[in-house]
Coordinates of C-alpha atoms in Angstrom, one line a residue:
M1 CA 96.1 110.7 86.4
F2 CA 98.1 108.6 88.9
E3 CA 96.1 109.0 91.7
A4 CA 94.0 105.7 90.8
D5 CA 97.1 103.9 91.8
F6 CA 97.2 104.8 95.4
K7 CA 95.6 102.9 97.9
P8 CA 92.9 104.2 100.2
V9 CA 94.9 103.9 103.3
S10 CA 97.6 106.3 101.6
Y11 CA 97.3 110.0 103.0
G12 CA 100.5 111.6 102.1
F13 CA 100.4 114.5 99.4
R14 CA 97.1 113.3 98.4
P15 CA 94.1 115.8 97.1
L16 CA 91.4 116.1 99.7
R17 CA 93.4 114.0 102.0
R18 CA 95.4 115.3 105.1
A19 CA 97.2 114.4 108.3
H20 CA 93.8 114.9 110.5
D21 CA 92.0 112.3 108.2
A22 CA 94.6 109.7 108.9
I23 CA 94.4 110.5 112.6
A24 CA 90.7 110.1 112.5
E25 CA 91.1 106.8 110.8
I26 CA 93.4 105.7 113.4
H27 CA 90.9 106.7 116.3
F28 CA 88.1 105.0 114.4
Y29 CA 90.0 101.8 114.2
G30 CA 91.4 102.0 117.6
A31 CA 88.1 102.1 119.1
H32 CA 87.1 99.1 117.1
G33 CA 89.8 96.8 118.8
Y34 CA 92.7 97.4 116.4
R35 CA 95.8 98.0 118.2
W36 CA 98.5 98.5 115.4
V37 CA 99.1 101.4 113.1
L38 CA 101.9 101.2 110.3
D39 CA 103.3 104.7 109.3
A40 CA 106.0 104.2 106.4
D41 CA 108.0 106.7 104.6
I42 CA 110.7 106.6 102.1
E43 CA 113.2 109.3 103.0
A44 CA 114.5 111.6 100.2
C45 CA 112.6 109.4 97.9
F46 CA 111.7 112.2 95.3
D47 CA 115.5 113.3 95.4
S48 CA 116.8 110.3 94.2
I49 CA 114.3 109.3 91.4
G50 CA 116.2 108.5 88.2
H51 CA 114.8 110.7 85.5
T52 CA 114.9 108.0 83.0
A53 CA 113.2 105.4 85.1
L54 CA 110.5 108.2 85.9
M55 CA 109.9 109.0 82.4
D56 CA 109.7 105.4 81.3
R57 CA 106.8 105.0 83.8
V58 CA 105.1 108.3 82.8
R59 CA 105.2 107.1 79.1
V60 CA 103.2 104.1 79.9
R61 CA 100.5 106.4 80.8
V62 CA 100.9 109.5 78.7
K63 CA 101.0 109.2 75.0
D64 CA 100.9 113.1 74.2
N65 CA 104.6 114.0 73.3
R66 CA 104.0 117.6 74.0
V67 CA 103.3 116.4 77.6
L68 CA 106.1 114.2 77.9
R69 CA 108.5 117.0 76.6
L70 CA 106.9 119.5 79.4
V71 CA 107.7 116.7 82.0
K72 CA 111.2 116.2 80.7
A73 CA 111.9 119.9 80.7
F74 CA 110.7 120.3 84.3
L75 CA 112.9 117.3 85.4
K76 CA 116.2 119.0 83.5
A77 CA 115.5 122.6 84.3
G78 CA 117.6 122.4 87.4
V79 CA 117.4 124.3 90.6
L80 CA 118.2 127.7 91.7
T81 CA 120.1 127.8 95.1
E82 CA 119.9 130.3 97.7
D83 CA 123.0 132.3 96.6
N84 CA 121.1 132.5 93.2
N85 CA 123.4 129.8 91.3
R86 CA 121.8 127.1 89.1
E87 CA 122.4 123.5 89.7
D88 CA 121.7 120.8 87.2
T89 CA 119.6 118.1 88.4
L90 CA 120.6 114.5 87.2
T91 CA 118.1 112.7 89.4
G92 CA 115.2 113.6 91.6
T93 CA 111.9 115.8 91.3
R94 CA 112.6 118.6 93.7
R95 CA 109.7 120.3 95.0
A96 CA 109.8 123.6 96.3
A97 CA 107.5 123.2 99.2
S98 CA 109.9 120.6 100.7
S99 CA 113.2 121.2 99.5
P100 CA 115.8 124.0 100.3
H101 CA 115.8 124.5 96.6
C102 CA 113.5 125.6 94.3
W103 CA 112.5 124.6 90.6
R104 CA 114.4 127.4 88.4
T105 CA 111.1 128.1 86.5
S106 CA 109.0 128.7 89.7
P107 CA 109.3 131.4 92.3
C108 CA 111.0 130.4 95.6
R109 CA 108.4 131.1 98.5
R110 CA 109.7 130.3 101.9
S111 CA 107.6 131.0 105.1
T112 CA 109.4 132.9 107.7
S113 CA 106.7 132.1 110.5
T114 CA 107.2 129.6 113.0

């Protein structure tokens, strides 16, 4: 739904795009005279997004109240810590794949391989 807003040069956390694609594009442009690459990231962006601001932006695109309630429920679900305690989430959209915490409503899966 929000994928259409991303620029073609964005590769982070997008379907059918991966780091290897970004590297291939860098090599392509490097072979055609370009000498600069810009890599930008907003550290902990998803950990600090305000729930109200996020829901306001989602409401612009999503008109189905059932979906809006589901998104809000996920945001308010809290996280389950490693010592099995529940913590409220007042901000942020924690993702199990990149956070030391996991959604309370989804299983925690950690890779033990290096």
